Every structure is written in C-alpha cells, then in structure tokens.
XYZ file of C-alpha atoms in Angstrom:
307
model
C -1.176 35.786 46.376
C -1.058 39.584 45.966
C -4.502 39.939 47.606
C -3.338 37.932 50.631
C -0.250 40.081 51.025
C -2.119 43.379 50.712
C -4.374 42.344 53.603
C -1.304 41.909 55.760
C 0.014 45.439 55.158
C -0.865 47.938 57.868
C -2.799 51.007 56.814
C 0.233 53.328 57.051
C 1.832 51.382 54.214
C 0.882 51.294 50.562
C 2.135 48.426 48.408
C 2.320 49.216 44.708
C 3.151 47.465 41.479
C 6.008 48.563 39.213
C 6.192 52.341 38.578
C 6.073 51.758 34.824
C 2.286 51.868 35.311
C 0.546 55.259 35.386
C -1.652 54.140 38.292
C 1.417 53.490 40.442
C 2.892 56.925 39.695
C -0.429 58.621 40.481
C -0.849 56.740 43.767
C 2.742 57.535 44.718
C 2.227 61.291 44.460
C -1.358 61.265 45.804
C -0.330 59.550 49.050
C 2.677 61.570 50.175
C 2.231 60.754 53.881
C 2.029 56.992 53.380
C 5.101 54.767 53.267
C 5.294 53.292 49.791
C 6.494 49.744 49.157
C 7.167 49.099 45.470
C 7.315 45.704 43.747
C 9.607 45.959 40.700
C 10.931 43.272 38.320
C 13.016 45.590 36.138
C 16.525 44.456 35.208
C 18.999 45.224 32.421
C 17.650 44.673 28.915
C 17.197 46.815 25.773
C 14.042 48.847 26.333
C 11.544 50.614 24.084
C 11.869 54.368 23.499
C 8.620 54.851 25.416
C 10.043 52.970 28.396
C 13.308 54.914 28.224
C 11.361 58.192 28.344
C 9.485 57.180 31.485
C 12.560 55.781 33.286
C 13.532 59.076 35.026
C 10.095 59.107 36.695
C 10.195 55.427 37.645
C 13.715 55.835 39.018
C 12.558 58.815 41.105
C 9.594 56.837 42.477
C 11.806 53.910 43.446
C 14.544 56.092 44.935
C 12.136 57.891 47.254
C 9.924 54.953 48.198
C 10.159 53.426 51.643
C 11.187 49.988 50.363
C 11.632 48.268 46.996
C 10.819 44.571 46.708
C 12.666 42.698 43.952
C 12.731 38.965 43.142
C 16.494 38.346 42.645
C 20.017 39.726 43.002
C 20.009 40.755 39.331
C 16.994 42.967 39.973
C 18.594 44.402 43.108
C 21.795 45.280 41.227
C 19.713 47.078 38.611
C 17.964 49.209 41.269
C 21.293 50.089 42.887
C 22.590 51.204 39.456
C 19.626 53.618 39.368
C 20.642 55.162 42.704
C 18.130 53.368 44.915
C 19.830 52.932 48.326
C 20.835 49.303 48.866
C 19.372 49.291 52.401
C 15.937 50.068 50.943
C 15.922 47.085 48.577
C 14.657 43.725 49.796
C 14.834 40.477 47.851
C 11.289 39.148 47.936
C 10.776 35.636 46.483
C 8.434 35.163 43.547
C 6.250 32.210 44.545
C 4.316 29.828 42.310
C 0.941 28.475 43.409
C 1.606 25.159 41.626
C 2.186 22.412 44.199
C 4.327 19.356 43.372
C 2.113 16.271 43.143
C 2.896 12.576 42.811
C 0.463 10.287 41.060
C 2.292 7.481 39.284
C -0.862 6.074 37.707
C -1.703 9.356 35.992
C 1.876 9.733 34.779
C 1.712 6.185 33.365
C -1.515 7.044 31.553
C 0.135 10.130 30.033
C 3.108 8.074 28.862
C 0.683 5.627 27.229
C -1.319 8.411 25.618
C 1.732 9.842 23.843
C 3.618 6.556 23.486
C 6.748 7.936 25.119
C 7.712 5.134 27.503
C 11.407 5.184 28.434
C 11.928 8.476 26.606
C 13.878 11.373 28.077
C 11.437 14.247 27.715
C 12.727 17.752 26.969
C 9.907 20.129 27.920
C 8.799 23.634 27.039
C 5.652 25.093 28.593
C 4.325 28.600 28.086
C 2.972 30.977 25.522
C 4.140 30.591 21.933
C 4.903 34.229 21.232
C 8.055 35.795 19.783
C 9.326 36.812 23.230
C 9.568 33.105 24.155
C 11.404 32.294 20.893
C 10.733 28.577 20.800
C 12.236 28.544 17.300
C 15.689 28.470 18.910
C 14.703 25.455 20.954
C 13.583 23.651 17.785
C 16.893 24.511 16.112
C 18.816 23.265 19.157
C 16.862 20.012 19.264
C 17.407 19.424 15.546
C 21.160 19.767 16.044
C 20.966 17.380 19.000
C 19.417 14.508 17.057
C 20.360 15.049 13.408
C 23.574 12.991 13.538
C 23.117 11.133 16.808
C 21.104 7.904 16.674
C 21.240 7.448 20.457
C 19.628 10.829 21.142
C 17.133 10.184 18.332
C 16.019 6.983 20.014
C 15.918 8.081 23.625
C 14.541 11.666 23.524
C 11.378 13.533 22.623
C 10.617 17.272 22.680
C 7.218 18.223 24.109
C 5.818 21.720 23.558
C 2.684 22.997 25.261
C 1.170 26.429 24.840
C -0.858 28.637 27.131
C -4.196 30.160 26.225
C -4.767 29.831 22.476
C -1.759 31.674 21.161
C 0.339 29.744 18.704
C 3.029 30.522 16.162
C 3.440 28.470 13.024
C 5.951 26.150 14.686
C 4.782 22.888 13.142
C 6.242 23.997 9.811
C 9.543 24.778 11.529
C 9.537 21.318 13.117
C 9.070 19.459 9.794
C 12.818 18.991 9.361
C 12.863 17.265 12.766
C 9.818 15.160 11.981
C 11.456 14.061 8.717
C 14.387 12.641 10.684
C 12.305 11.056 13.406
C 8.959 11.410 15.116
C 10.363 13.590 17.849
C 8.299 16.765 18.494
C 4.926 16.684 20.211
C 2.700 19.778 20.216
C 0.262 18.823 22.945
C -1.793 22.020 23.018
C -3.105 23.957 25.986
C -2.551 22.247 29.343
C -4.469 23.489 32.364
C -2.374 24.460 35.401
C -3.974 21.606 37.325
C -2.480 19.129 34.857
C 0.932 20.692 34.234
C 2.525 18.730 37.080
C 2.057 15.544 35.011
C 4.367 16.890 32.310
C 6.788 18.249 34.898
C 7.011 14.853 36.606
C 7.765 12.866 33.477
C 10.314 15.324 32.057
C 14.082 14.940 32.090
C 14.901 18.641 31.609
C 13.250 21.952 30.791
C 14.183 24.834 28.533
C 13.147 28.509 28.817
C 14.534 30.138 25.611
C 13.112 33.682 26.011
C 14.808 36.646 24.307
C 14.867 40.447 24.387
C 12.606 41.611 21.535
C 10.735 44.823 20.711
C 12.043 46.357 23.940
C 10.580 43.597 26.090
C 12.090 40.765 28.063
C 11.020 38.067 30.552
C 11.021 40.221 33.695
C 11.000 37.142 35.909
C 9.625 33.906 34.428
C 7.682 32.115 37.166
C 7.821 28.900 35.162
C 11.448 28.592 36.389
C 10.124 28.141 39.937
C 7.516 25.676 38.700
C 10.189 23.568 37.050
C 12.616 23.655 39.960
C 10.107 22.653 42.635
C 9.760 19.485 40.553
C 13.537 18.978 41.059
C 14.603 18.757 37.408
C 17.446 20.741 35.724
C 16.648 23.799 33.669
C 18.283 25.561 30.724
C 17.356 29.225 30.547
C 18.646 32.380 28.854
C 20.197 35.566 30.206
C 17.007 37.414 29.206
C 14.927 35.663 31.874
C 14.930 37.448 35.244
C 14.704 34.183 37.175
C 17.976 33.092 35.561
C 19.610 34.934 38.449
C 18.717 32.111 40.846
C 20.033 29.558 38.325
C 23.322 31.484 38.161
C 23.535 31.397 41.952
C 23.022 27.621 42.101
C 24.904 25.357 39.700
C 22.629 22.451 40.721
C 19.708 24.247 39.062
C 21.836 23.895 35.952
C 22.670 26.440 33.247
C 22.108 29.921 31.795
C 22.917 30.427 28.085
C 23.068 33.571 25.978
C 19.824 34.522 24.259
C 19.363 33.312 20.660
C 22.161 30.770 21.029
C 20.689 27.459 19.893
C 24.191 25.953 19.729
C 24.714 26.589 23.459
C 21.364 24.973 24.231
C 22.384 21.901 22.197
C 25.682 21.598 24.076
C 23.989 21.766 27.471
C 21.286 19.270 26.483
C 24.013 16.818 25.428
C 25.746 17.204 28.794
C 22.532 16.505 30.684
C 21.676 13.482 28.548
C 25.141 11.999 29.103
C 25.024 12.555 32.850
C 25.310 9.525 35.141
C 22.393 8.403 37.321
C 24.468 9.135 40.417
C 25.171 12.725 39.358
C 21.516 13.211 38.455
C 20.379 11.850 41.824
C 22.765 14.102 43.757
C 21.561 17.136 41.854
C 17.933 16.252 42.533
C 18.568 16.234 46.292
C 20.356 19.582 46.095
C 17.598 21.215 44.038
C 14.964 20.105 46.548
C 16.979 21.641 49.392
C 17.875 24.907 47.691
C 14.677 25.845 45.853
C 12.794 26.322 49.150
C 14.692 29.569 49.673
C 13.366 30.962 46.377
C 9.788 29.708 46.502
C 8.605 30.341 50.042
C 5.340 32.093 50.882
C 6.311 32.108 54.575
C 9.548 33.919 53.648
C 7.458 36.595 51.897
C 5.381 37.083 55.036
C 8.498 37.240 57.210
C 9.998 39.972 55.005
C 6.787 42.010 55.040
C 6.499 41.660 58.811
C 10.033 43.003 59.224
C 9.411 45.885 56.829
C 6.189 46.994 58.502
C 7.381 46.820 62.114
C 7.472 50.195 63.807
C-alpha cells in the first residue's frame, strides 16, 4: 500500500516513516525546501532509554513537518502532548489488505479437520513473542473453563503463529489440556487462509503488553478481525484499541496483563443472546468502514497535497 501512496504524492512533498529511524531524520534535514509528511504510530507507553534519548529529535521533526499522519485519536493526542499543532495532525486509517471472503464449503472442511463442529472458537493469530503475551490468554481461558462445564463443552481456543517463531506455550497449556481437550496450536497460517479461521470464530483476543520498552504501536490484526464482523478483546497497549474504545460494538479494551479481565469479558460474550450478537454484527459492518478505507486514505492525501 505504501508504494501506491508514494506514487500519488506530488514531487514537492516527501512522505516519511516515523522519525525514530535515522533515515527519516537524515531525509528531513537534507530536504529543507520540501514539505514533509510524517507517518507516526507513537503513543503513550514506557519506552527504552535509547528511545527516550532520541525523543527530543523526533519531537522536533514532527513539530516542524508539514503534516503528521497518525492512525487513531490516541496517537493524535500523543502528538499534541509533544507540542505538534493539532491542525497539522491528520488521522489516516491503517488499512489491511485482507479481504473478507465467504466460502462455506471450505469453512466446513476446516471444522471437520479440527473436529470443532458447534464449538464457539476463541481465536488468537499472530507472532508468539513476549510482546504478544499469549500466556495471559491461556491463563484467562483456563479460568473460563476450569469450573464451568458449559464453557468446557461449547468452546475451544485456537492459536496460530506467524513465521516460525514460537514460545514454549504447549507446556503452559497442559493444565488446560488435563481438564479438557480445549487448546489447538494450528501452526503457521498463510494470509490467504486466515479468513477461514476468522469466519468460524466467535471472538478474538489481542493480549499484547508493554515490555522491554516496546508496545504494539497499532496492531493491524484488529482491523482484520473487525472486517469479519466479530467482537474483539484487546489491551490498552495496542494502538488500535483506540478505535475499539470509540465503538462499544467492537467490544472491549482491558488493562494489559489482566487475565481476570479477559475471562470476565469472554464470559459476557459467551452468555450473549443471538439477538444482541446479530445487532452488534450489523453495527460492526457499518462502522469499521470508516477505519479500514483505502479510498479515505487517498482522499486525505489529496486534501493535504492541494495547493
């Protein structure tokens, strides 16, 4: 997508990635007569000492750039707190290239493959690194089913992982497996096949945390989930949680590292009536378009680059 956008920028404009990168800082000062447009996903989280040291420079770059593009209101508030003029900050949607697809036969085949007919699937997709902190999701799921036969019978937790990174989560999940056969580690799923898991899921969880000075600057998987019209549970350390906060139909933002909160919200979703679920689905489909629109990105850039 970035390549397409760059082609649309007139030559008197230079669009740059976040100023935390040395290349961005160099290009900023080397092109003093060009109007700089900066894309920045920074928001409030505990940062590394190295990042703290460079912040005065990044704040200067943003403050004196022509425009700053940010994905959500959280990110905009952060830039304003660093003295970037509000009029220079534009909310610019982060757009996924995954397109919702319907193929009931393929979904049926997947249900058969994993023997999960009539199960309410709780889904996690993404890398299995410490930043994602899937351990909290496993703890939350254990608490959900340990003393509840109904949830034991009707739910299953599916965990995929990107690339070939994997923590030793099977050992952590043994206590769940001892209660019931409830956690499926399905391995790497290609982007072209992810929609199958999205379609058959009941809810999604994004349990990322702030660790080692890093956080989930945006979390594009939130868009991927929501365009498939299912509710999402995410933490306050995921940048895209801002759009969940703005829209109660998208569902709920919990505090990082709070497995008990995740359990409570999962229970609420599982107890929800079909009517309430159907109403929310309609509202998600209507509202997510605002946050996942390539045409909206083009419209914003056109307005910015008009003389």
